[in-house]
Amino acid sequence: LGADRGLCSGQTITLDAGNPGATYLWSTGSTTQSILVSAPGNYSVDVTDACGITSDQISIFNGAMTVNTGPDLSICSGASATLTATGANSYSWNTGQTSSSITVTPSANTTYTVIGTNIFNCTASDQIEVTVNNAPIAEIVSISGSTTYCDNNPSILTANQAAGLTYAWARNGVLIPNTNIISYLPLQSGQYAVVTTNTFGCSSTSIPVNITVLSTPQATITPSGNVTLCSGSNLQLDGNT
């Protein structure tokens, strides 16, 4: 009957006892030389010929399998995703790769298929769709005044508005905490940009705007002498900044 083997899903196996002209008695009750089996189990046969009775048995294992690539994925444009298949001993992806895990960087929505094979040479397949989401627009659309101003009269930077966007402002490439607002008042010199994030978690950073903040001068009046004057007297006052 040969070596033990596996039965793939939907498959049948022919077991042949050989020895044409002999009589046969299978564990299934069949008396033919060969039988067709479609279920896992242990099968045995007694073969009787002129020399006597010989017996053999074989185990048929359940080789049915499933391959799983997990749930569909959503990524941002330009990002990569790692796809991992489980449940088999070897794999073949429609990308041509043969490892259990592959890294892909699709530019558009793409469906990936993998075929897995187990030790019994049974196969199964699964698919996973990777959806590619575009990043939002990030732009400083208006500045309420000059990009150079005194610290007591700041200009307002305003970002583009779109449904579902969240905002974060950055100075010199460093995010400023608690700035999920569409408009921002820079109080320090530096390069300011806005980072917008959409509902898919994709982000974009605007072209930075260079802001120069000047300190407001403090005026000081210095008298040249006693500030208590007699009628008809003069006092010189000097103004300094």
PDB file of C-alpha atoms in Angstrom:
ATOM      1  CA  LEU A   1       0.000   0.000   0.000  1.00  0.00           C
ATOM      2  CA  GLY A   2       3.016   2.275   0.214  1.00  0.00           C
ATOM      3  CA  ALA A   3       3.904   4.992   2.678  1.00  0.00           C
ATOM      4  CA  ASP A   4       1.394   6.866   4.797  1.00  0.00           C
ATOM      5  CA  ARG A   5       0.121   9.947   3.038  1.00  0.00           C
ATOM      6  CA  GLY A   6      -2.119  12.963   3.357  1.00  0.00           C
ATOM      7  CA  LEU A   7      -5.508  13.545   1.803  1.00  0.00           C
ATOM      8  CA  CYS A   8      -6.035  17.041   0.416  1.00  0.00           C
ATOM      9  CA  SER A   9      -9.399  18.768   0.563  1.00  0.00           C
ATOM     10  CA  GLY A  10     -11.742  17.425  -2.135  1.00  0.00           C
ATOM     11  CA  GLN A  11      -9.248  14.765  -3.160  1.00  0.00           C
ATOM     12  CA  THR A  12      -9.601  10.961  -3.398  1.00  0.00           C
ATOM     13  CA  ILE A  13      -6.815   8.391  -3.177  1.00  0.00           C
ATOM     14  CA  THR A  14      -6.705   4.985  -4.819  1.00  0.00           C
ATOM     15  CA  LEU A  15      -5.234   2.239  -2.609  1.00  0.00           C
ATOM     16  CA  ASP A  16      -4.049  -0.783  -4.599  1.00  0.00           C
ATOM     17  CA  ALA A  17      -3.119  -4.054  -2.893  1.00  0.00           C
ATOM     18  CA  GLY A  18      -1.429  -5.465  -6.039  1.00  0.00           C
ATOM     19  CA  ASN A  19      -1.102  -9.233  -6.541  1.00  0.00           C
ATOM     20  CA  PRO A  20      -3.594  -9.652  -9.407  1.00  0.00           C
ATOM     21  CA  GLY A  21      -5.606 -12.869  -9.187  1.00  0.00           C
ATOM     22  CA  ALA A  22      -5.576 -12.989  -5.389  1.00  0.00           C
ATOM     23  CA  THR A  23      -8.577 -12.449  -3.171  1.00  0.00           C
ATOM     24  CA  TYR A  24      -8.879  -9.344  -1.001  1.00  0.00           C
ATOM     25  CA  LEU A  25     -10.587  -8.204   2.149  1.00  0.00           C
ATOM     26  CA  TRP A  26     -10.269  -4.554   3.088  1.00  0.00           C
ATOM     27  CA  SER A  27     -11.041  -3.024   6.456  1.00  0.00           C
ATOM     28  CA  THR A  28     -13.819  -1.187   4.658  1.00  0.00           C
ATOM     29  CA  GLY A  29     -15.412  -4.520   3.722  1.00  0.00           C
ATOM     30  CA  SER A  30     -14.489  -4.169   0.052  1.00  0.00           C
ATOM     31  CA  THR A  31     -13.134  -7.263  -1.752  1.00  0.00           C
ATOM     32  CA  THR A  32     -11.616  -5.602  -4.833  1.00  0.00           C
ATOM     33  CA  GLN A  33      -7.926  -5.273  -5.562  1.00  0.00           C
ATOM     34  CA  SER A  34      -8.099  -1.493  -5.189  1.00  0.00           C
ATOM     35  CA  ILE A  35     -10.366   0.908  -3.335  1.00  0.00           C
ATOM     36  CA  LEU A  36     -11.029   4.631  -3.598  1.00  0.00           C
ATOM     37  CA  VAL A  37     -10.885   6.509  -0.292  1.00  0.00           C
ATOM     38  CA  SER A  38     -12.068  10.060   0.339  1.00  0.00           C
ATOM     39  CA  ALA A  39     -11.719  10.294   4.112  1.00  0.00           C
ATOM     40  CA  PRO A  40      -8.722  10.212   6.454  1.00  0.00           C
ATOM     41  CA  GLY A  41      -8.244   7.074   8.531  1.00  0.00           C
ATOM     42  CA  ASN A  42      -6.364   3.820   8.888  1.00  0.00           C
ATOM     43  CA  TYR A  43      -6.918   1.286   6.094  1.00  0.00           C
ATOM     44  CA  SER A  44      -5.801  -2.345   5.997  1.00  0.00           C
ATOM     45  CA  VAL A  45      -6.136  -5.237   3.575  1.00  0.00           C
ATOM     46  CA  ASP A  46      -5.710  -9.032   3.741  1.00  0.00           C
ATOM     47  CA  VAL A  47      -4.470 -10.591   0.507  1.00  0.00           C
ATOM     48  CA  THR A  48      -4.943 -14.347  -0.006  1.00  0.00           C
ATOM     49  CA  ASP A  49      -3.225 -16.288  -2.746  1.00  0.00           C
ATOM     50  CA  ALA A  50      -1.730 -19.762  -3.202  1.00  0.00           C
ATOM     51  CA  CYS A  51       1.045 -18.963  -0.750  1.00  0.00           C
ATOM     52  CA  GLY A  52      -1.252 -17.895   2.079  1.00  0.00           C
ATOM     53  CA  ILE A  53      -2.429 -14.627   3.602  1.00  0.00           C
ATOM     54  CA  THR A  54      -0.446 -11.392   3.774  1.00  0.00           C
ATOM     55  CA  SER A  55      -1.628  -8.135   5.307  1.00  0.00           C
ATOM     56  CA  ASP A  56      -0.729  -4.465   4.973  1.00  0.00           C
ATOM     57  CA  GLN A  57      -2.049  -1.200   6.331  1.00  0.00           C
ATOM     58  CA  ILE A  58      -1.727   2.502   5.631  1.00  0.00           C
ATOM     59  CA  SER A  59      -2.630   5.690   7.459  1.00  0.00           C
ATOM     60  CA  ILE A  60      -4.296   8.452   5.481  1.00  0.00           C
ATOM     61  CA  PHE A  61      -3.940  11.786   7.249  1.00  0.00           C
ATOM     62  CA  ASN A  62      -6.108  14.848   6.881  1.00  0.00           C
ATOM     63  CA  GLY A  63      -3.983  17.091   4.699  1.00  0.00           C
ATOM     64  CA  ALA A  64      -6.629  19.811   4.324  1.00  0.00           C
ATOM     65  CA  MET A  65      -5.194  23.226   5.099  1.00  0.00           C
ATOM     66  CA  THR A  66      -5.965  26.935   5.107  1.00  0.00           C
ATOM     67  CA  VAL A  67      -3.685  29.849   4.380  1.00  0.00           C
ATOM     68  CA  ASN A  68      -4.327  33.134   6.151  1.00  0.00           C
ATOM     69  CA  THR A  69      -2.937  36.554   5.251  1.00  0.00           C
ATOM     70  CA  GLY A  70      -4.939  38.473   7.851  1.00  0.00           C
ATOM     71  CA  PRO A  71      -7.297  41.412   7.333  1.00  0.00           C
ATOM     72  CA  ASP A  72      -7.035  43.869   4.456  1.00  0.00           C
ATOM     73  CA  LEU A  73      -4.661  46.785   5.016  1.00  0.00           C
ATOM     74  CA  SER A  74      -4.802  50.535   4.479  1.00  0.00           C
ATOM     75  CA  ILE A  75      -1.604  52.540   3.979  1.00  0.00           C
ATOM     76  CA  CYS A  76      -0.614  56.051   2.967  1.00  0.00           C
ATOM     77  CA  SER A  77       0.742  56.806  -0.475  1.00  0.00           C
ATOM     78  CA  GLY A  78       4.470  56.099  -0.612  1.00  0.00           C
ATOM     79  CA  ALA A  79       4.406  53.851   2.456  1.00  0.00           C
ATOM     80  CA  SER A  80       5.253  50.145   2.602  1.00  0.00           C
ATOM     81  CA  ALA A  81       3.301  47.250   4.106  1.00  0.00           C
ATOM     82  CA  THR A  82       4.502  43.856   5.287  1.00  0.00           C
ATOM     83  CA  LEU A  83       2.214  40.992   4.299  1.00  0.00           C
ATOM     84  CA  THR A  84       2.532  37.720   6.218  1.00  0.00           C
ATOM     85  CA  ALA A  85       0.949  34.383   5.321  1.00  0.00           C
ATOM     86  CA  THR A  86       0.553  31.510   7.780  1.00  0.00           C
ATOM     87  CA  GLY A  87      -0.658  27.923   7.708  1.00  0.00           C
ATOM     88  CA  ALA A  88       1.662  26.334   5.125  1.00  0.00           C
ATOM     89  CA  ASN A  89       5.200  25.039   4.768  1.00  0.00           C
ATOM     90  CA  SER A  90       6.016  26.947   1.586  1.00  0.00           C
ATOM     91  CA  TYR A  91       4.485  29.913  -0.183  1.00  0.00           C
ATOM     92  CA  SER A  92       4.209  31.459  -3.623  1.00  0.00           C
ATOM     93  CA  TRP A  93       2.966  35.032  -4.020  1.00  0.00           C
ATOM     94  CA  ASN A  94       1.651  36.578  -7.202  1.00  0.00           C
ATOM     95  CA  THR A  95       4.602  38.966  -6.926  1.00  0.00           C
ATOM     96  CA  GLY A  96       6.934  36.025  -7.575  1.00  0.00           C
ATOM     97  CA  GLN A  97       8.261  35.975  -4.014  1.00  0.00           C
ATOM     98  CA  THR A  98       8.359  32.726  -2.028  1.00  0.00           C
ATOM     99  CA  SER A  99       8.846  33.772   1.594  1.00  0.00           C
ATOM    100  CA  SER A 100       6.071  33.769   4.185  1.00  0.00           C
ATOM    101  CA  SER A 101       6.391  37.559   4.600  1.00  0.00           C
ATOM    102  CA  ILE A 102       6.843  40.112   1.844  1.00  0.00           C
ATOM    103  CA  THR A 103       7.125  43.904   1.826  1.00  0.00           C
ATOM    104  CA  VAL A 104       5.164  45.813  -0.793  1.00  0.00           C
ATOM    105  CA  THR A 105       4.911  49.480  -1.763  1.00  0.00           C
ATOM    106  CA  PRO A 106       1.913  49.747  -4.069  1.00  0.00           C
ATOM    107  CA  SER A 107       1.118  53.028  -5.804  1.00  0.00           C
ATOM    108  CA  ALA A 108      -2.573  52.117  -6.139  1.00  0.00           C
ATOM    109  CA  ASN A 109      -5.060  49.760  -4.533  1.00  0.00           C
ATOM    110  CA  THR A 110      -3.680  46.248  -5.083  1.00  0.00           C
ATOM    111  CA  THR A 111      -4.822  42.704  -4.309  1.00  0.00           C
ATOM    112  CA  TYR A 112      -2.102  40.209  -3.408  1.00  0.00           C
ATOM    113  CA  THR A 113      -2.588  36.441  -3.673  1.00  0.00           C
ATOM    114  CA  VAL A 114      -0.522  33.726  -2.009  1.00  0.00           C
ATOM    115  CA  ILE A 115      -0.650  29.959  -2.529  1.00  0.00           C
ATOM    116  CA  GLY A 116       0.579  27.794   0.334  1.00  0.00           C
ATOM    117  CA  THR A 117       1.718  24.171   0.184  1.00  0.00           C
ATOM    118  CA  ASN A 118       2.003  21.764   3.126  1.00  0.00           C
ATOM    119  CA  ILE A 119       4.060  18.590   3.697  1.00  0.00           C
ATOM    120  CA  PHE A 120       1.416  16.483   1.914  1.00  0.00           C
ATOM    121  CA  ASN A 121       1.669  18.715  -1.173  1.00  0.00           C
ATOM    122  CA  CYS A 122      -1.835  20.025  -0.514  1.00  0.00           C
ATOM    123  CA  THR A 123      -2.434  23.652  -1.445  1.00  0.00           C
ATOM    124  CA  ALA A 124      -4.647  26.528  -0.365  1.00  0.00           C
ATOM    125  CA  SER A 125      -4.719  30.221  -1.184  1.00  0.00           C
ATOM    126  CA  ASP A 126      -5.709  33.535   0.327  1.00  0.00           C
ATOM    127  CA  GLN A 127      -5.900  37.148  -0.813  1.00  0.00           C
ATOM    128  CA  ILE A 128      -5.284  40.461   0.886  1.00  0.00           C
ATOM    129  CA  GLU A 129      -6.125  43.898  -0.464  1.00  0.00           C
ATOM    130  CA  VAL A 130      -3.896  46.867   0.266  1.00  0.00           C
ATOM    131  CA  THR A 131      -5.705  50.193  -0.076  1.00  0.00           C
ATOM    132  CA  VAL A 132      -3.524  53.234  -0.805  1.00  0.00           C
ATOM    133  CA  ASN A 133      -4.751  56.540   0.636  1.00  0.00           C
ATOM    134  CA  ASN A 134      -3.491  59.892  -0.623  1.00  0.00           C
ATOM    135  CA  ALA A 135      -1.860  62.330   1.756  1.00  0.00           C
ATOM    136  CA  PRO A 136      -3.747  65.600   2.365  1.00  0.00           C
ATOM    137  CA  ILE A 137      -2.689  69.012   1.101  1.00  0.00           C
ATOM    138  CA  ALA A 138      -0.729  71.072   3.623  1.00  0.00           C
ATOM    139  CA  GLU A 139      -0.402  74.754   2.841  1.00  0.00           C
ATOM    140  CA  ILE A 140      -0.162  78.055   4.676  1.00  0.00           C
ATOM    141  CA  VAL A 141      -2.784  79.903   2.641  1.00  0.00           C
ATOM    142  CA  SER A 142      -2.664  83.325   4.291  1.00  0.00           C
ATOM    143  CA  ILE A 143      -0.523  85.579   6.477  1.00  0.00           C
ATOM    144  CA  SER A 144      -2.421  88.430   8.100  1.00  0.00           C
ATOM    145  CA  GLY A 145       0.504  90.845   7.904  1.00  0.00           C
ATOM    146  CA  SER A 146       4.197  91.025   7.240  1.00  0.00           C
ATOM    147  CA  THR A 147       6.572  88.122   7.928  1.00  0.00           C
ATOM    148  CA  THR A 148       8.746  90.611   9.843  1.00  0.00           C
ATOM    149  CA  TYR A 149       7.009  92.324  12.743  1.00  0.00           C
ATOM    150  CA  CYS A 150       7.344  93.555  16.306  1.00  0.00           C
ATOM    151  CA  ASP A 151       6.506  91.151  19.093  1.00  0.00           C
ATOM    152  CA  ASN A 152       3.524  93.276  20.149  1.00  0.00           C
ATOM    153  CA  ASN A 153       1.872  93.049  16.736  1.00  0.00           C
ATOM    154  CA  PRO A 154       2.178  89.465  15.443  1.00  0.00           C
ATOM    155  CA  SER A 155       0.864  88.216  12.142  1.00  0.00           C
ATOM    156  CA  ILE A 156      -1.493  85.246  11.966  1.00  0.00           C
ATOM    157  CA  LEU A 157      -0.619  82.199   9.865  1.00  0.00           C
ATOM    158  CA  THR A 158      -3.625  80.287   8.520  1.00  0.00           C
ATOM    159  CA  ALA A 159      -3.599  76.794   6.979  1.00  0.00           C
ATOM    160  CA  ASN A 160      -5.827  75.335   4.280  1.00  0.00           C
ATOM    161  CA  GLN A 161      -9.160  73.985   5.490  1.00  0.00           C
ATOM    162  CA  ALA A 162     -10.720  70.650   4.547  1.00  0.00           C
ATOM    163  CA  ALA A 163     -13.140  68.220   6.163  1.00  0.00           C
ATOM    164  CA  GLY A 164     -11.549  65.756   8.554  1.00  0.00           C
ATOM    165  CA  LEU A 165      -8.153  67.459   8.785  1.00  0.00           C
ATOM    166  CA  THR A 166      -6.255  67.881  12.023  1.00  0.00           C
ATOM    167  CA  TYR A 167      -3.372  70.321  12.387  1.00  0.00           C
ATOM    168  CA  ALA A 168      -0.036  70.631  14.103  1.00  0.00           C
ATOM    169  CA  TRP A 169       2.328  73.578  13.752  1.00  0.00           C
ATOM    170  CA  ALA A 170       6.089  73.261  13.695  1.00  0.00           C
ATOM    171  CA  ARG A 171       8.937  75.719  14.271  1.00  0.00           C
ATOM    172  CA  ASN A 172      12.307  74.888  12.741  1.00  0.00           C
ATOM    173  CA  GLY A 173      11.119  71.347  12.075  1.00  0.00           C
ATOM    174  CA  VAL A 174      10.024  70.679  15.673  1.00  0.00           C
ATOM    175  CA  LEU A 175       6.327  70.221  16.430  1.00  0.00           C
ATOM    176  CA  ILE A 176       4.839  72.751  18.816  1.00  0.00           C
ATOM    177  CA  PRO A 177       2.658  71.068  21.499  1.00  0.00           C
ATOM    178  CA  ASN A 178      -1.084  71.712  21.638  1.00  0.00           C
ATOM    179  CA  THR A 179      -1.383  73.417  18.259  1.00  0.00           C
ATOM    180  CA  ASN A 180      -4.297  71.533  16.683  1.00  0.00           C
ATOM    181  CA  ILE A 181      -5.635  74.798  15.314  1.00  0.00           C
ATOM    182  CA  ILE A 182      -6.037  76.090  11.776  1.00  0.00           C
ATOM    183  CA  SER A 183      -4.439  79.487  12.611  1.00  0.00           C
ATOM    184  CA  TYR A 184      -1.308  80.213  14.621  1.00  0.00           C
ATOM    185  CA  LEU A 185       0.424  83.341  15.976  1.00  0.00           C
ATOM    186  CA  PRO A 186       4.225  82.964  15.924  1.00  0.00           C
ATOM    187  CA  LEU A 187       5.850  84.828  18.806  1.00  0.00           C
ATOM    188  CA  GLN A 188       9.432  83.779  18.043  1.00  0.00           C
ATOM    189  CA  SER A 189      11.585  84.030  14.970  1.00  0.00           C
ATOM    190  CA  GLY A 190      11.949  80.851  12.944  1.00  0.00           C
ATOM    191  CA  GLN A 191      10.658  78.816  10.050  1.00  0.00           C
ATOM    192  CA  TYR A 192       7.021  77.832  10.565  1.00  0.00           C
ATOM    193  CA  ALA A 193       5.147  75.034   8.790  1.00  0.00           C
ATOM    194  CA  VAL A 194       1.821  73.310   9.278  1.00  0.00           C
ATOM    195  CA  VAL A 195       1.359  69.529   9.322  1.00  0.00           C
ATOM    196  CA  THR A 196      -2.071  68.305   8.235  1.00  0.00           C
ATOM    197  CA  THR A 197      -3.376  64.787   8.901  1.00  0.00           C
ATOM    198  CA  ASN A 198      -6.471  63.254   7.317  1.00  0.00           C
ATOM    199  CA  THR A 199      -8.877  60.617   8.643  1.00  0.00           C
ATOM    200  CA  PHE A 200      -6.693  57.825   7.191  1.00  0.00           C
ATOM    201  CA  GLY A 201      -3.758  58.957   9.329  1.00  0.00           C
ATOM    202  CA  CYS A 202      -1.829  60.263   6.316  1.00  0.00           C
ATOM    203  CA  SER A 203       0.126  63.493   6.855  1.00  0.00           C
ATOM    204  CA  SER A 204       1.756  66.243   4.803  1.00  0.00           C
ATOM    205  CA  THR A 205       3.959  69.174   5.765  1.00  0.00           C
ATOM    206  CA  SER A 206       3.666  72.593   4.132  1.00  0.00           C
ATOM    207  CA  ILE A 207       6.462  74.677   2.696  1.00  0.00           C
ATOM    208  CA  PRO A 208       7.818  76.646   5.670  1.00  0.00           C
ATOM    209  CA  VAL A 209       7.437  80.401   6.083  1.00  0.00           C
ATOM    210  CA  ASN A 210      10.327  82.382   7.565  1.00  0.00           C
ATOM    211  CA  ILE A 211       9.141  84.656  10.379  1.00  0.00           C
ATOM    212  CA  THR A 212      11.277  87.387  11.982  1.00  0.00           C
ATOM    213  CA  VAL A 213      10.042  88.779  15.294  1.00  0.00           C
ATOM    214  CA  LEU A 214      11.584  92.060  16.474  1.00  0.00           C
ATOM    215  CA  SER A 215      11.630  93.108  20.116  1.00  0.00           C
ATOM    216  CA  THR A 216       9.562  96.217  20.842  1.00  0.00           C
ATOM    217  CA  PRO A 217      11.887  98.964  22.177  1.00  0.00           C
ATOM    218  CA  GLN A 218      11.310 100.310  25.670  1.00  0.00           C
ATOM    219  CA  ALA A 219      11.389 104.116  25.942  1.00  0.00           C
ATOM    220  CA  THR A 220      13.090 105.694  28.998  1.00  0.00           C
ATOM    221  CA  ILE A 221      13.092 109.413  29.958  1.00  0.00           C
ATOM    222  CA  THR A 222      16.097 110.527  32.073  1.00  0.00           C
ATOM    223  CA  PRO A 223      16.008 113.997  33.714  1.00  0.00           C
ATOM    224  CA  SER A 224      19.273 115.992  33.889  1.00  0.00           C
ATOM    225  CA  GLY A 225      18.605 117.226  37.381  1.00  0.00           C
ATOM    226  CA  ASN A 226      16.031 117.667  40.144  1.00  0.00           C
ATOM    227  CA  VAL A 227      12.561 117.104  38.810  1.00  0.00           C
ATOM    228  CA  THR A 228      11.193 119.727  41.223  1.00  0.00           C
ATOM    229  CA  LEU A 229      11.540 123.095  39.509  1.00  0.00           C
ATOM    230  CA  CYS A 230      11.023 126.673  40.540  1.00  0.00           C
ATOM    231  CA  SER A 231       8.853 128.851  38.393  1.00  0.00           C
ATOM    232  CA  GLY A 232      10.807 130.028  35.353  1.00  0.00           C
ATOM    233  CA  SER A 233      13.446 127.264  35.647  1.00  0.00           C
ATOM    234  CA  ASN A 234      14.296 124.713  32.936  1.00  0.00           C
ATOM    235  CA  LEU A 235      15.046 120.981  33.057  1.00  0.00           C
ATOM    236  CA  GLN A 236      16.554 118.920  30.276  1.00  0.00           C
ATOM    237  CA  LEU A 237      14.945 115.525  29.615  1.00  0.00           C
ATOM    238  CA  ASP A 238      16.837 112.864  27.661  1.00  0.00           C
ATOM    239  CA  GLY A 239      14.982 110.089  25.903  1.00  0.00           C
ATOM    240  CA  ASN A 240      16.736 106.706  25.457  1.00  0.00           C
ATOM    241  CA  THR A 241      15.748 103.386  23.961  1.00  0.00           C
TER     242      THR A 241
END
